[in-house]
């Protein structure tokens, strides 16, 4: 049995996991705070790659 963990903080996910789209991929996070952090990190990385 493989346990799922939060894409942002590596905490174990339960039935309350939140699914968000990052770069066209669906990822699961444990809470709204992690969803916001992950989206901000992706936006920052995307902006730095552009220039």
Rosetta silent file (secondary structure, phi, psi, omega in degrees, C-alpha in Angstrom):
SEQUENCE: XXXXXXXXXXXXXXXXXXXXXXXXXXXXXXXXXXXXXXXXXXXXXXXXXXX
SCORE:     score description
SCORE:     0.000 S_00000001
   1 L     0.000  125.666 -179.806    0.000    0.000    0.000 S_00000001
   2 L  -100.793  129.858  178.559    1.482    3.321   -1.004 S_00000001
   3 L   -86.271  140.401  176.443    0.733    6.358    1.108 S_00000001
   4 L   -92.690  146.276  177.908    0.183    9.686   -0.622 S_00000001
   5 E  -127.630  158.909  179.862    1.880   12.808    0.644 S_00000001
   6 L   -63.278  135.909  179.622    1.325   16.512    0.128 S_00000001
   7 L   -68.681  -19.380 -177.331    3.149   17.920   -2.910 S_00000001
   8 L   -98.180  -40.523 -172.534    4.163   20.991   -0.891 S_00000001
   9 L  -125.671   -0.436  179.241    5.093   19.771    2.586 S_00000001
  10 L    66.626   15.363  173.527    5.234   15.936    2.408 S_00000001
  11 L   -71.864  152.441  177.160    2.588   15.504    5.120 S_00000001
  12 E   -65.065  138.665  178.508    0.417   12.407    4.786 S_00000001
  13 L   -92.484  144.853  175.621   -2.770   13.029    2.822 S_00000001
  14 L  -120.826 -161.751 -178.233   -6.168   11.898    4.078 S_00000001
  15 L   -68.859   -9.872  179.833   -9.674   12.054    2.633 S_00000001
  16 L   -94.763   12.972 -178.742   -9.605   15.877    2.947 S_00000001
  17 L   -59.592  147.804 -179.887   -6.827   16.304    0.357 S_00000001
  18 E  -110.030  132.150  178.333   -7.219   19.198   -2.071 S_00000001
  19 E  -100.139  128.564  177.943   -6.454   18.736   -5.760 S_00000001
  20 E  -127.852  155.618  177.469   -4.909   21.680   -7.612 S_00000001
  21 E  -100.626  123.465  178.138   -3.612   22.112  -11.173 S_00000001
  22 E  -125.942  116.819  179.366    0.018   23.169  -11.452 S_00000001
  23 L    57.934   34.567  178.876    1.503   23.489  -14.911 S_00000001
  24 L    83.785   -1.075  179.967   -1.286   21.407  -16.413 S_00000001
  25 E  -110.938  142.030  176.121   -0.807   18.574  -13.912 S_00000001
  26 E   -87.038  126.364  176.546   -3.161   17.669  -11.072 S_00000001
  27 E  -128.536  156.313 -179.834   -1.406   17.423   -7.710 S_00000001
  28 E  -110.667  139.079  177.614   -2.780   16.878   -4.223 S_00000001
  29 E  -129.057  164.465 -173.863   -2.020   18.984   -1.168 S_00000001
  30 L   -85.743  -23.346 -175.491   -3.116   18.729    2.451 S_00000001
  31 L  -156.601  171.290  179.310   -4.561   22.225    2.961 S_00000001
  32 H   -61.911  -37.798  179.485   -5.362   25.592    1.398 S_00000001
  33 H   -59.715  -44.042  179.030   -2.082   27.071    2.670 S_00000001
  34 H   -67.428  -35.782  177.354   -0.069   24.440    0.801 S_00000001
  35 H   -61.038  -45.654  179.597   -2.169   24.986   -2.330 S_00000001
  36 H   -64.168  -45.852 -179.693   -1.366   28.702   -2.243 S_00000001
  37 H   -59.847  -43.193 -178.776    2.349   28.068   -1.558 S_00000001
  38 H   -66.410  -42.748  178.209    2.600   25.601   -4.425 S_00000001
  39 H   -64.160  -40.640  179.152    0.834   27.927   -6.874 S_00000001
  40 H   -65.996  -41.422  179.466    3.070   30.844   -5.830 S_00000001
  41 H   -63.931  -41.058  179.044    6.215   28.727   -6.191 S_00000001
  42 H   -65.848  -43.766  179.095    5.152   27.585   -9.654 S_00000001
  43 H   -61.823  -41.143  179.292    4.345   31.148  -10.731 S_00000001
  44 H   -65.543  -44.073  179.248    7.702   32.362   -9.458 S_00000001
  45 H   -65.074  -40.093  179.421    9.606   29.570  -11.214 S_00000001
  46 H   -64.861  -41.181 -179.376    7.707   30.186  -14.454 S_00000001
  47 H   -66.478  -39.322 -178.845    8.444   33.909  -14.321 S_00000001
  48 H   -71.037  -27.913  177.945   12.160   33.372  -13.721 S_00000001
  49 H   -73.591  -28.979 -178.497   12.393   30.981  -16.680 S_00000001
  50 H   -76.046  -25.309  176.223   10.852   33.569  -19.009 S_00000001
  51 L   151.596    0.000    0.000   13.384   36.082  -18.361 S_00000001
